[in-house]
Amino acid sequence: MPKPAPTQQLIDGLLKGDRLALARAISRVEDDAAEAARIVRGVFAQTGRAHLIGVTGAPGTGKSTLVSALAERYRAQGLTVGVLAVDPTSPFSGGALLGDRVRMTGHSGDAGVFIRSMATRRGTGGLARASADAMLLLDAGGFDRVIVETVGAGQAEIEIASVADTVVVVEAPGLGDEVQAIKAGLLEIADIFAVNKADRKGAGRTVAALEMMLETGGAAAQVRSIFHHGQRMAMEAAASETDAEERWPIPVLETVAVSGGGVDQLRDALERHWAWLEGSGARSAREGRRLGHMLQTLVQAEVLARMERTLPPGLRSDLVEGMMRRQIDPYSAAAEMVKKLSG
Amino acid sequence: MRDDQIRVLIAKPGLDGHDRGAKVIARALRDAGFEVIYTGIRQTPQMIAAAALQEDVDVVGLSILSGAHMTLCPKVVELLHAQGQEDVLVLLGGIIPDEDAAELKAAGVHAVFGPGTSSSEIIAFIRTAMAGG
Ligand code: B12
Ligand SMILES: Nc1nc2c(ncn2[C@@H]2O[C@H](COP(=O)(O)OP(=O)(O)OP(=O)(O)O)[C@@H](O)[C@H]2O)c(=O)[nH]1
Ligand SMILES: [Mg+2]
């Protein structure tokens, strides 16, 4: 096998629009934390341009098909699109079957669309650990719109709210309707709802149910800020965003991804939200929150890694054994480990 | 933290709708710990090459039961090489007569696996090829 390309060559290449360099840089970032640090350092100054769009929703609602149709509508406006499609890693084998691409054909031969599949590996919350880095690389690679499809999400997969400018939650009729929608934690993170498969019976009911919840609650914006504080992302910026956010009326759109129906409206809503983010100051608030979240994640990972390196060997198993014998409780054991870390 | 995750593209070029074998192989490779990108049926060589590039795969696996392998496979290999992916391992499975297999190997296909090949044989082949580089 030939020698792998030097990191700097990949960085220079991807910044110049070399797609193979971009693809290889994404693999490096996924495989190797030290390389991720080098590559992100090399491109970070060139990021911050793209509109980062998250698409999430229950399994099978049509996210991939919709992302593909949306990419096509952006292309019709002359905008370039990078797509990151995340699917779960099997906890048993560590392998993954990444199938989103099956629904994203029709863009080959178009250098303005770049689609990358990504397995979650050890990531949680519906994304991979490398997802945020890969988004930066797509941004630096010059794509105007970067769309991330999360794994088919339930209530806990809300990590996307921490990495995207705009979150589209995809629903479909007949998923248990109202009850399902109310339960899902996804509701609180939506900037736009797409009720996909609107060609099917019951789409109108799903739209009505969502609209009613948005009205009666009227609280989506409030809930959102509470949730974000819950994520330990409380920063000054968050407060000003809450004010602004109340002025974004969350649209509920019907789409038929397979035929392209309603996708123009979805694109227009996304463009409106992008303009609104800019105009209201919410964009920089969200960016501050996003980068703060990234910082926090990286520090946590580094601290954990350092702990693994520096802890006296056997301390962890001793403490676990002590807990099993009920000689020490979990909180005290944790305090014991942290003490060794700082000392 | 370092992974050396092997990424494999499984694609069905041409108009061939026989997708059982491709799906069996895709699942077997996932269960062996590989990351498998499945593109589905009706892929042109151009689509397969574009996917291989964007996905930065280590292996491209083609599955052809229609008899069109002699035109489709060399085209895929040619496109991969032209875009700088000379190092990608190209595998072919399906209904391939022996004499064709020999010719395709000369054209840059690394191995051909016919009906009845066990998954473990294919997995072992990929592991060996990846380790040998
Ligand atoms: C099942 C089958 C069908 C099913 C397909 C269902 C499906 N969704 O897959 C149906 C009924 C739809 C079908 C239709 C047709 N079929 Co048919 N079909 C078969 C049959 C009996 C078995 C194929 C199969 O699924 N095998 C099981 C899988 C697991 O085996 P496999 O695909 O060979 O895969 C193994 C290896 O080849 C290898 N492998 C395969 N792919 C890959 C990829 C990689 C990367 C690797 C490493 C390995 C690998 O590993 C696998 C595991 O060992 C074969 C005969 C045969 N014995 O092969 C004919 C056969 C393939 N069909 C044939 C024909 C002609 C047709 C039709 C044109 C018939 C017609 N006139 O309508 C249509 C065309 C359909 C289409 N759109 O393309 C011919 C092809 C002749 C040729 N190549 O010259 C065959 C060979 C029958 C024959 N002897 O004439 N068929
Ligand atoms: N009737 C109808 N079917 C659709 C529509 N959009 C997508 N589908 C179908 O729904 C199925 C699932 O579509 P995907 O795009 O793979 O859905 P997904 O949400 O990405 O699925 P996961 O990634 O597995 O969670 C496919 O069979 C699509 O063809 C639609 O608007 N109407
Ligand atoms: Mg999908």
Coordinates of C-alpha atoms and ligand atoms in Angstrom, one line a residue:
Chain A
M1 CA 0.0 0.0 0.0
P2 CA 1.3 3.5 -0.8
K3 CA 2.4 5.8 2.0
P4 CA -0.5 7.8 3.5
A5 CA -0.5 11.5 2.4
P6 CA 1.0 13.9 4.9
T7 CA -1.5 15.7 7.0
Q8 CA -0.6 19.2 5.7
Q9 CA -1.1 18.0 2.1
L10 CA -4.6 16.9 3.0
I11 CA -5.3 20.3 4.7
D12 CA -4.0 22.3 1.7
G13 CA -5.9 20.0 -0.7
L14 CA -9.3 20.2 1.0
L15 CA -9.0 24.0 1.4
K16 CA -8.4 24.2 -2.4
G17 CA -11.5 22.1 -3.1
D18 CA -9.8 18.7 -3.7
R19 CA -12.5 16.2 -2.8
L20 CA -10.3 13.2 -2.4
A21 CA -8.2 15.2 0.2
L22 CA -11.5 16.2 1.9
A23 CA -12.6 12.5 2.0
R24 CA -9.3 11.4 3.4
A25 CA -9.2 14.1 6.0
I26 CA -12.6 13.1 7.3
S27 CA -11.3 9.5 7.7
R28 CA -8.3 10.8 9.6
V29 CA -10.4 12.8 11.9
E30 CA -12.6 9.8 12.5
D31 CA -9.8 7.4 13.2
D32 CA -7.3 9.4 15.1
A33 CA -7.7 12.1 17.8
A34 CA -4.3 13.6 17.3
E35 CA -4.8 13.9 13.6
A36 CA -8.2 15.4 14.3
A37 CA -6.5 18.1 16.3
R38 CA -3.9 18.8 13.6
I39 CA -6.5 19.0 10.8
V40 CA -9.0 21.1 12.6
R41 CA -6.2 23.5 13.6
G42 CA -5.3 23.7 10.0
V43 CA -8.8 24.6 8.7
F44 CA -10.6 26.3 11.5
A45 CA -9.8 29.8 10.3
Q46 CA -11.6 29.0 7.1
T47 CA -14.8 27.8 8.8
G48 CA -18.0 29.6 9.9
R49 CA -19.3 30.3 6.4
A50 CA -21.7 27.4 5.8
H51 CA -25.3 27.1 7.0
L52 CA -25.2 24.0 9.3
I53 CA -28.5 22.1 9.0
G54 CA -29.5 19.2 11.2
V55 CA -32.1 16.7 10.0
T56 CA -33.5 14.3 12.6
G57 CA -36.6 12.3 13.3
A58 CA -37.8 8.7 14.0
P59 CA -36.4 5.8 11.9
G60 CA -37.9 5.5 8.4
T61 CA -39.6 8.9 8.3
G62 CA -37.8 9.7 5.1
K63 CA -34.9 11.8 6.3
S64 CA -32.4 10.5 3.7
T65 CA -34.8 10.9 0.8
L66 CA -35.7 14.4 2.0
V67 CA -32.0 15.4 2.4
S68 CA -31.4 14.3 -1.1
A69 CA -34.3 16.2 -2.5
L70 CA -33.3 19.2 -0.5
A71 CA -29.8 19.1 -1.9
E72 CA -31.2 19.1 -5.3
R73 CA -33.3 22.2 -4.6
Y74 CA -30.2 24.0 -3.2
R75 CA -28.3 23.0 -6.4
A76 CA -31.1 24.5 -8.5
Q77 CA -30.2 27.8 -6.7
G78 CA -26.6 27.3 -7.4
L79 CA -25.6 26.5 -3.8
T80 CA -23.2 23.7 -3.1
V81 CA -24.1 21.0 -0.5
G82 CA -22.1 18.8 1.8
V83 CA -24.0 15.9 3.4
L84 CA -23.1 13.9 6.4
A85 CA -25.3 10.9 6.9
V86 CA -24.9 9.2 10.3
D87 CA -26.0 5.6 11.0
P88 CA -25.4 3.5 14.1
T89 CA -22.4 1.3 14.8
S90 CA -23.3 -2.3 15.9
P91 CA -22.5 -2.5 19.6
F92 CA -21.7 -6.2 19.0
S93 CA -19.3 -6.2 16.1
G94 CA -18.1 -2.6 16.0
G95 CA -19.1 -2.7 12.3
A96 CA -21.8 -0.7 10.6
L97 CA -24.1 -0.9 7.7
L98 CA -24.4 2.6 6.3
G99 CA -27.5 2.7 4.1
D100 CA -28.5 6.3 3.8
R101 CA -26.8 6.6 0.5
V102 CA -29.2 4.3 -1.2
R103 CA -31.8 7.1 -0.9
M104 CA -29.3 9.8 -2.1
T105 CA -28.5 8.8 -5.6
G106 CA -28.9 11.2 -8.5
H107 CA -26.1 13.6 -7.5
S108 CA -23.2 11.8 -9.1
G109 CA -21.3 13.8 -11.7
D110 CA -22.2 16.9 -9.7
A111 CA -19.1 18.2 -8.0
G112 CA -21.4 20.6 -6.0
V113 CA -22.7 17.7 -3.9
F114 CA -20.6 15.7 -1.5
I115 CA -22.1 12.9 0.5
R116 CA -20.3 11.1 3.3
S117 CA -21.7 8.3 5.4
M118 CA -20.5 8.1 9.0
A119 CA -20.9 5.4 11.7
T120 CA -21.6 6.5 15.2
R121 CA -18.7 4.5 16.6
R122 CA -18.5 5.5 20.3
G123 CA -20.6 8.6 19.8
T124 CA -23.9 9.2 21.6
G125 CA -27.0 11.2 21.0
G126 CA -27.5 10.2 17.4
L127 CA -24.1 11.5 16.1
A128 CA -20.5 10.3 15.9
R129 CA -17.8 12.0 18.0
A130 CA -16.2 13.1 14.7
S131 CA -19.5 14.5 13.3
A132 CA -18.8 18.1 14.5
D133 CA -15.2 17.9 13.1
A134 CA -16.4 16.5 9.8
M135 CA -18.9 19.4 9.6
L136 CA -16.0 21.8 10.0
L137 CA -14.1 20.1 7.2
L138 CA -17.1 20.3 4.9
D139 CA -17.5 24.0 5.8
A140 CA -13.8 24.6 5.1
G141 CA -14.2 22.6 1.9
G142 CA -16.4 25.4 0.6
F143 CA -19.9 24.0 0.8
D144 CA -22.6 26.6 1.2
R145 CA -24.9 24.3 3.0
V146 CA -23.9 21.4 5.3
I147 CA -26.7 19.0 6.1
V148 CA -26.3 16.3 8.8
E149 CA -28.7 13.4 9.0
T150 CA -28.7 11.9 12.4
V151 CA -29.4 8.2 13.2
G152 CA -33.1 7.5 13.3
A153 CA -33.7 9.3 16.5
G154 CA -35.9 8.8 19.5
Q155 CA -36.2 11.1 22.5
A156 CA -32.6 11.1 23.6
E157 CA -30.9 11.8 20.3
I158 CA -30.8 15.5 20.6
E159 CA -27.1 16.1 20.3
I160 CA -27.8 17.6 16.9
A161 CA -29.2 20.8 18.6
S162 CA -25.7 21.4 19.8
V163 CA -24.0 21.3 16.4
A164 CA -26.4 22.8 13.9
D165 CA -27.7 26.3 13.2
T166 CA -31.1 25.0 12.2
V167 CA -32.7 21.8 13.2
V168 CA -35.4 20.2 10.9
V169 CA -37.4 17.5 12.7
V170 CA -39.0 15.0 10.2
E171 CA -42.2 13.4 11.2
A172 CA -44.4 11.1 9.2
P173 CA -48.1 10.3 9.5
G174 CA -49.1 7.1 11.3
L175 CA -46.3 7.0 13.8
G176 CA -48.7 7.0 16.7
D177 CA -49.5 10.6 15.9
E178 CA -50.2 13.1 18.7
V179 CA -48.9 11.0 21.6
Q180 CA -45.7 10.1 19.9
A181 CA -45.0 13.7 19.0
I182 CA -45.7 15.0 22.5
K183 CA -43.4 12.5 24.0
A184 CA -40.5 13.0 21.8
G185 CA -37.7 15.3 23.1
L186 CA -37.3 16.2 19.5
L187 CA -40.1 18.7 19.7
E188 CA -38.1 21.0 21.8
I189 CA -35.2 21.2 19.4
A190 CA -37.1 21.8 16.2
D191 CA -36.7 25.0 14.2
I192 CA -38.8 23.6 11.4
F193 CA -41.1 20.6 11.2
A194 CA -41.4 18.6 8.0
V195 CA -44.3 16.2 8.0
N196 CA -43.0 13.9 5.3
K197 CA -44.9 11.3 3.4
A198 CA -47.7 13.8 3.1
D199 CA -49.0 11.6 0.2
R200 CA -50.1 9.2 2.9
K201 CA -53.3 9.3 4.9
G202 CA -53.2 11.2 8.2
A203 CA -50.6 13.8 7.3
G204 CA -53.2 16.6 7.9
R205 CA -53.8 15.2 11.4
T206 CA -50.1 15.1 12.2
V207 CA -49.7 18.7 11.0
A208 CA -52.7 19.8 13.1
A209 CA -51.4 18.0 16.2
L210 CA -48.0 19.6 15.9
E211 CA -49.5 23.1 15.3
M212 CA -51.7 22.7 18.3
M213 CA -48.8 21.8 20.5
L214 CA -46.8 24.7 19.3
E215 CA -49.7 27.1 20.0
T216 CA -50.8 25.7 23.3
G217 CA -47.3 25.3 24.6
G218 CA -46.3 28.6 22.9
A219 CA -43.5 27.4 25.0
A220 CA -41.2 25.7 22.6
A221 CA -38.7 28.6 22.8
Q222 CA -38.8 28.6 26.6
V223 CA -38.4 24.9 26.8
R224 CA -35.5 25.1 24.5
S225 CA -33.6 27.4 26.6
I226 CA -34.3 25.4 29.7
F227 CA -33.1 22.3 27.9
H228 CA -29.9 24.0 26.8
H229 CA -29.2 25.1 30.4
G230 CA -29.8 21.5 31.3
Q231 CA -27.0 20.7 28.9
R232 CA -24.6 22.8 31.0
M233 CA -24.3 25.2 28.1
A234 CA -25.6 28.2 30.0
M235 CA -23.7 31.2 28.7
E236 CA -24.6 34.8 28.5
A237 CA -25.4 34.4 24.9
A238 CA -28.1 32.0 25.6
A239 CA -30.3 34.6 27.4
S240 CA -30.3 37.0 24.5
E241 CA -31.1 34.1 22.1
T242 CA -34.1 33.2 24.1
D243 CA -35.6 36.6 23.6
A244 CA -34.9 36.5 19.9
E245 CA -36.0 32.9 19.5
E246 CA -39.5 33.7 20.6
R247 CA -39.9 35.7 17.4
W248 CA -39.2 32.7 15.1
P249 CA -42.5 31.1 14.3
I250 CA -41.8 27.4 13.9
P251 CA -43.3 26.3 10.6
V252 CA -44.9 23.0 10.1
L253 CA -44.5 21.9 6.5
E254 CA -45.9 19.0 4.5
T255 CA -43.4 17.3 2.2
V256 CA -43.4 14.3 -0.2
A257 CA -39.7 13.6 -0.4
V258 CA -40.0 10.8 -3.0
S259 CA -41.6 13.2 -5.6
G260 CA -40.1 16.5 -4.4
G261 CA -43.4 17.9 -3.2
G262 CA -43.1 20.7 -0.7
V263 CA -39.3 20.5 -0.8
D264 CA -39.1 24.0 -2.3
Q265 CA -41.0 25.3 0.6
L266 CA -38.7 23.5 3.0
R267 CA -35.7 25.0 1.4
D268 CA -37.3 28.5 1.5
A269 CA -38.1 28.0 5.2
L270 CA -34.5 27.0 5.8
E271 CA -33.3 30.1 4.0
R272 CA -35.7 32.3 6.0
H273 CA -34.4 30.8 9.2
W274 CA -30.8 31.4 8.1
A275 CA -31.7 35.0 7.4
W276 CA -33.6 35.3 10.7
L277 CA -30.6 33.9 12.6
E278 CA -28.4 36.5 11.1
G279 CA -30.8 39.4 11.5
S280 CA -31.8 38.6 15.1
G281 CA -28.3 38.0 16.4
A282 CA -29.3 34.4 17.2
R283 CA -26.7 33.1 14.8
S284 CA -23.8 34.3 16.8
A285 CA -25.5 33.2 20.0
R286 CA -25.9 29.7 18.6
E287 CA -22.4 29.7 17.3
G288 CA -21.1 30.6 20.7
R289 CA -23.2 27.9 22.2
R290 CA -22.0 25.4 19.6
L291 CA -18.3 26.2 20.1
G292 CA -18.7 26.2 23.8
H293 CA -20.2 22.8 23.6
M294 CA -17.3 21.6 21.4
L295 CA -14.8 23.0 23.8
Q296 CA -16.5 21.3 26.7
T297 CA -16.6 17.9 24.9
L298 CA -12.9 18.1 24.0
V299 CA -11.9 19.1 27.5
Q300 CA -13.9 16.2 28.9
A301 CA -12.3 13.7 26.5
E302 CA -8.8 15.1 27.3
V303 CA -9.4 15.0 31.1
L304 CA -10.7 11.5 30.9
A305 CA -7.8 10.4 28.7
R306 CA -5.4 12.0 31.2
M307 CA -7.1 10.3 34.0
E308 CA -6.7 6.9 32.3
R309 CA -3.0 7.7 31.8
T310 CA -2.2 9.0 35.3
L311 CA -4.4 7.0 37.7
P312 CA -2.5 4.5 39.8
P313 CA -3.0 1.1 38.2
G314 CA -5.5 -1.0 40.1
L315 CA -7.2 2.0 41.8
R316 CA -10.3 1.7 39.7
S317 CA -10.7 -2.1 40.3
D318 CA -10.0 -1.7 44.0
L319 CA -12.7 0.9 44.3
V320 CA -15.1 -1.2 42.3
E321 CA -14.4 -4.1 44.6
G322 CA -14.9 -1.9 47.6
M323 CA -18.3 -0.8 46.2
M324 CA -19.3 -4.4 45.6
R325 CA -18.5 -5.2 49.2
R326 CA -20.4 -2.1 50.3
Q327 CA -17.3 -0.8 52.0
I328 CA -17.5 2.4 49.9
D329 CA -20.4 4.1 48.1
P330 CA -20.2 5.2 44.4
Y331 CA -20.0 9.0 45.3
S332 CA -17.1 8.5 47.7
A333 CA -15.3 6.2 45.2
A334 CA -15.7 8.9 42.5
A335 CA -14.4 11.6 44.9
E336 CA -11.4 9.3 45.6
M337 CA -10.5 9.0 42.0
V338 CA -10.9 12.7 41.3
K339 CA -8.7 13.5 44.2
K340 CA -5.9 11.3 42.7
L341 CA -6.4 13.1 39.5
S342 CA -6.0 16.7 40.8
G343 CA -3.2 15.6 43.2
Chain B
M1 CA -7.4 7.0 20.6
R2 CA -6.9 5.4 17.2
D3 CA -9.2 3.3 15.0
D4 CA -8.1 1.6 11.9
Q5 CA -11.6 1.0 10.7
I6 CA -11.8 -0.7 7.3
R7 CA -14.4 0.9 5.1
V8 CA -16.1 -1.1 2.3
L9 CA -18.4 0.1 -0.5
I10 CA -20.8 -2.6 -1.8
A11 CA -22.3 -1.7 -5.1
K12 CA -24.4 -3.2 -7.8
P13 CA -23.5 -1.8 -11.2
G14 CA -25.7 -2.0 -14.2
L15 CA -29.4 -2.9 -14.5
D16 CA -29.0 -6.2 -12.6
G17 CA -31.6 -6.5 -9.8
H18 CA -30.2 -9.6 -8.1
D19 CA -29.3 -8.0 -4.8
R20 CA -29.4 -10.9 -2.4
G21 CA -25.8 -11.8 -2.6
A22 CA -24.7 -8.1 -2.2
K23 CA -26.9 -7.8 0.9
V24 CA -25.7 -11.0 2.4
I25 CA -22.1 -9.9 1.9
A26 CA -22.8 -6.4 3.3
R27 CA -24.3 -7.8 6.4
A28 CA -21.5 -10.4 6.9
L29 CA -18.9 -7.7 6.6
R30 CA -20.7 -5.5 9.1
D31 CA -20.8 -8.4 11.5
A32 CA -17.1 -8.9 11.0
G33 CA -16.6 -5.3 12.2
F34 CA -16.2 -3.4 8.9
E35 CA -18.0 -0.2 8.1
V36 CA -20.0 -1.0 5.0
I37 CA -21.6 1.6 2.7
Y38 CA -24.3 0.0 0.6
T39 CA -25.3 2.0 -2.5
G40 CA -28.2 -0.2 -3.7
I41 CA -28.9 -1.4 -7.3
R42 CA -28.7 0.3 -10.6
Q43 CA -25.4 2.1 -10.1
T44 CA -23.3 3.4 -13.1
P45 CA -19.6 3.0 -12.9
Q46 CA -19.4 6.8 -12.5
M47 CA -21.8 6.7 -9.5
I48 CA -19.7 3.9 -7.9
A49 CA -16.5 5.8 -8.4
A50 CA -17.9 9.0 -7.0
A51 CA -19.2 7.2 -3.9
A52 CA -15.8 5.4 -3.4
L53 CA -14.1 8.8 -3.5
Q54 CA -16.5 10.6 -1.1
E55 CA -16.6 7.7 1.3
D56 CA -12.8 7.2 1.1
V57 CA -13.2 3.4 1.2
D58 CA -10.5 0.9 1.4
V59 CA -12.4 -1.7 -0.5
V60 CA -14.9 -1.6 -3.4
G61 CA -17.0 -4.7 -3.7
L62 CA -19.0 -5.2 -6.9
S63 CA -21.8 -7.7 -7.2
I64 CA -22.9 -8.7 -10.8
L65 CA -25.1 -11.6 -11.8
S66 CA -26.3 -10.2 -15.1
G67 CA -23.4 -11.1 -17.3
A68 CA -22.4 -7.4 -17.8
H69 CA -19.2 -7.7 -15.7
M70 CA -16.8 -7.4 -18.7
T71 CA -17.9 -3.9 -19.5
L72 CA -18.7 -2.6 -16.0
C73 CA -15.8 -3.8 -13.9
P74 CA -12.9 -2.5 -16.0
K75 CA -14.7 0.9 -16.2
V76 CA -15.0 1.1 -12.4
V77 CA -11.3 0.2 -12.0
E78 CA -10.3 2.8 -14.6
L79 CA -12.3 5.5 -12.9
L80 CA -10.9 4.7 -9.5
H81 CA -7.3 4.9 -10.8
A82 CA -8.0 8.1 -12.7
Q83 CA -9.2 9.8 -9.5
G84 CA -6.2 8.8 -7.5
Q85 CA -7.6 5.7 -5.8
E86 CA -5.1 3.2 -7.2
D87 CA -4.7 1.7 -3.8
V88 CA -8.3 0.6 -3.3
L89 CA -8.9 -3.2 -3.2
V90 CA -11.5 -4.1 -5.9
L91 CA -13.5 -7.3 -5.4
L92 CA -16.1 -8.9 -7.6
G93 CA -18.8 -11.4 -6.8
G94 CA -21.7 -13.0 -8.6
I95 CA -22.0 -15.2 -11.7
I96 CA -18.6 -14.8 -13.4
P97 CA -17.1 -17.5 -15.7
D98 CA -13.5 -18.5 -14.9
E99 CA -12.0 -17.2 -18.2
D100 CA -13.6 -13.8 -17.5
A101 CA -12.3 -13.8 -14.0
A102 CA -8.8 -14.2 -15.3
E103 CA -9.2 -11.4 -17.7
L104 CA -10.7 -9.1 -15.1
K105 CA -7.8 -9.8 -12.7
A106 CA -5.5 -8.7 -15.4
A107 CA -7.5 -5.5 -15.7
G108 CA -7.1 -4.7 -12.0
V109 CA -9.8 -6.6 -10.1
H110 CA -8.0 -8.2 -7.2
A111 CA -10.3 -11.2 -6.6
V112 CA -13.5 -12.8 -7.8
F113 CA -15.9 -14.8 -5.6
G114 CA -18.5 -17.0 -7.1
P115 CA -21.8 -18.5 -5.8
G116 CA -21.3 -20.5 -2.6
T117 CA -18.3 -18.6 -1.4
S118 CA -18.3 -18.5 2.4
S119 CA -18.3 -15.1 4.1
S120 CA -15.4 -16.1 6.2
E121 CA -13.3 -16.6 3.1
I122 CA -14.1 -13.1 1.9
I123 CA -13.5 -11.6 5.3
A124 CA -10.1 -13.3 5.6
F125 CA -9.1 -12.2 2.1
I126 CA -9.9 -8.5 3.0
R127 CA -8.1 -8.7 6.3
T128 CA -5.0 -10.2 4.7
A129 CA -5.0 -7.7 1.9
M130 CA -5.3 -4.8 4.4
A131 CA -2.6 -6.1 6.7
G132 CA -0.3 -6.7 3.8
G133 CA 0.1 -3.1 2.8
Ligands
B12_1 C1 -32.7 -15.7 -6.9 C2 -32.5 -15.4 -8.4 C3 -33.3 -14.5 -8.9 C4 -34.3 -13.6 -8.1 C5 -33.5 -12.4 -7.5 C6 -34.0 -12.0 -6.2 C7 -33.1 -10.9 -5.6 N1 -33.7 -9.8 -5.2 O1 -31.9 -11.0 -5.5 C8 -35.3 -13.2 -9.2 C9 -36.4 -14.2 -9.3 C10 -35.9 -11.8 -9.1 C11 -34.4 -13.3 -10.5 C12 -34.7 -12.7 -11.7 C13 -34.0 -12.8 -12.8 N2 -32.9 -13.7 -13.0 CO1 -32.1 -14.7 -11.6 N3 -31.4 -15.9 -10.4 C14 -31.6 -16.1 -9.1 C15 -30.7 -17.3 -8.7 C16 -31.5 -18.6 -8.7 C17 -30.0 -17.2 -7.3 C18 -29.3 -15.9 -7.1 C19 -29.1 -15.7 -5.6 O2 -29.8 -14.9 -5.0 N4 -28.1 -16.4 -5.0 C20 -27.9 -16.4 -3.6 C21 -26.7 -15.3 -3.3 C22 -26.4 -15.3 -1.9 O3 -25.6 -15.8 -4.1 P1 -24.8 -14.9 -5.0 O4 -25.6 -13.7 -5.5 O5 -24.2 -15.7 -6.1 O6 -23.7 -14.3 -4.1 C23 -22.6 -15.1 -3.6 C24 -21.4 -15.0 -4.4 O7 -21.6 -14.8 -5.8 C25 -20.6 -13.9 -3.8 N5 -20.9 -12.5 -4.1 C26 -22.0 -12.0 -4.7 N6 -21.8 -10.7 -4.7 C27 -20.7 -10.4 -4.2 C28 -20.0 -9.1 -4.0 C29 -18.8 -9.1 -3.3 C30 -18.1 -7.8 -3.1 C31 -18.2 -10.3 -2.9 C32 -16.9 -10.3 -2.3 C33 -18.8 -11.5 -3.1 C34 -20.0 -11.5 -3.7 O8 -20.9 -14.1 -2.4 C35 -22.2 -14.6 -2.3 C36 -22.3 -15.6 -1.2 O9 -21.6 -16.7 -1.5 C37 -29.6 -17.4 -9.8 C38 -29.0 -18.7 -10.1 C39 -27.8 -19.0 -9.3 N7 -27.7 -20.2 -8.9 O10 -27.0 -18.1 -9.0 C40 -30.4 -16.8 -11.0 C41 -29.7 -16.1 -12.1 C42 -28.7 -15.1 -11.5 N8 -30.8 -15.3 -12.7 C43 -30.6 -15.2 -14.0 C44 -31.6 -14.5 -14.8 C45 -31.3 -14.6 -16.4 C46 -32.6 -13.7 -14.3 C47 -33.6 -12.9 -15.1 C48 -33.1 -12.1 -16.3 C49 -34.7 -13.9 -15.5 C50 -35.7 -13.4 -16.5 N9 -35.6 -13.8 -17.7 O11 -36.6 -12.7 -16.1 C51 -34.3 -12.0 -14.0 C52 -33.5 -10.7 -14.0 C53 -33.9 -9.8 -12.8 C54 -33.2 -8.5 -12.7 N10 -33.9 -7.4 -12.5 O12 -32.0 -8.4 -12.8 C55 -29.4 -15.9 -14.5 C56 -28.3 -15.0 -15.0 C57 -27.6 -15.6 -16.2 C58 -26.4 -14.9 -16.6 N11 -25.6 -14.2 -15.7 O13 -25.9 -15.0 -17.7 C59 -29.1 -16.9 -13.3 C60 -27.6 -17.2 -13.2 C61 -29.9 -18.2 -13.5 C62 -29.4 -19.0 -14.7 N12 -28.7 -20.0 -14.5 O14 -29.8 -18.6 -15.9 N13 -33.4 -14.1 -10.3
LIG2 N1 -44.9 7.4 0.4 C1 -43.7 8.0 0.7 N2 -42.6 7.3 1.0 C2 -41.5 8.0 1.3 C3 -41.4 9.4 1.3 N3 -40.2 9.7 1.6 C4 -39.5 8.6 1.8 N4 -40.3 7.5 1.6 C5 -39.9 6.1 1.8 O1 -39.7 5.8 3.1 C6 -38.7 4.8 3.3 C7 -37.6 5.3 4.2 O2 -37.0 6.4 3.6 P1 -35.6 6.9 4.1 O3 -35.3 8.2 3.4 O4 -34.6 5.8 4.0 O5 -35.9 7.2 5.7 P2 -34.9 7.6 6.8 O6 -35.6 8.4 7.8 O7 -33.7 8.2 6.3 O8 -34.6 6.2 7.5 P3 -33.4 5.9 8.5 O9 -32.2 6.6 8.1 O10 -33.3 4.4 8.4 O11 -33.9 6.3 9.8 C8 -38.2 4.6 1.9 O12 -38.8 3.4 1.4 C9 -38.6 5.8 1.1 O13 -38.8 5.6 -0.3 C10 -42.6 10.1 0.9 O14 -42.6 11.3 0.9 N5 -43.7 9.4 0.7
MG3 MG -31.7 7.6 6.5

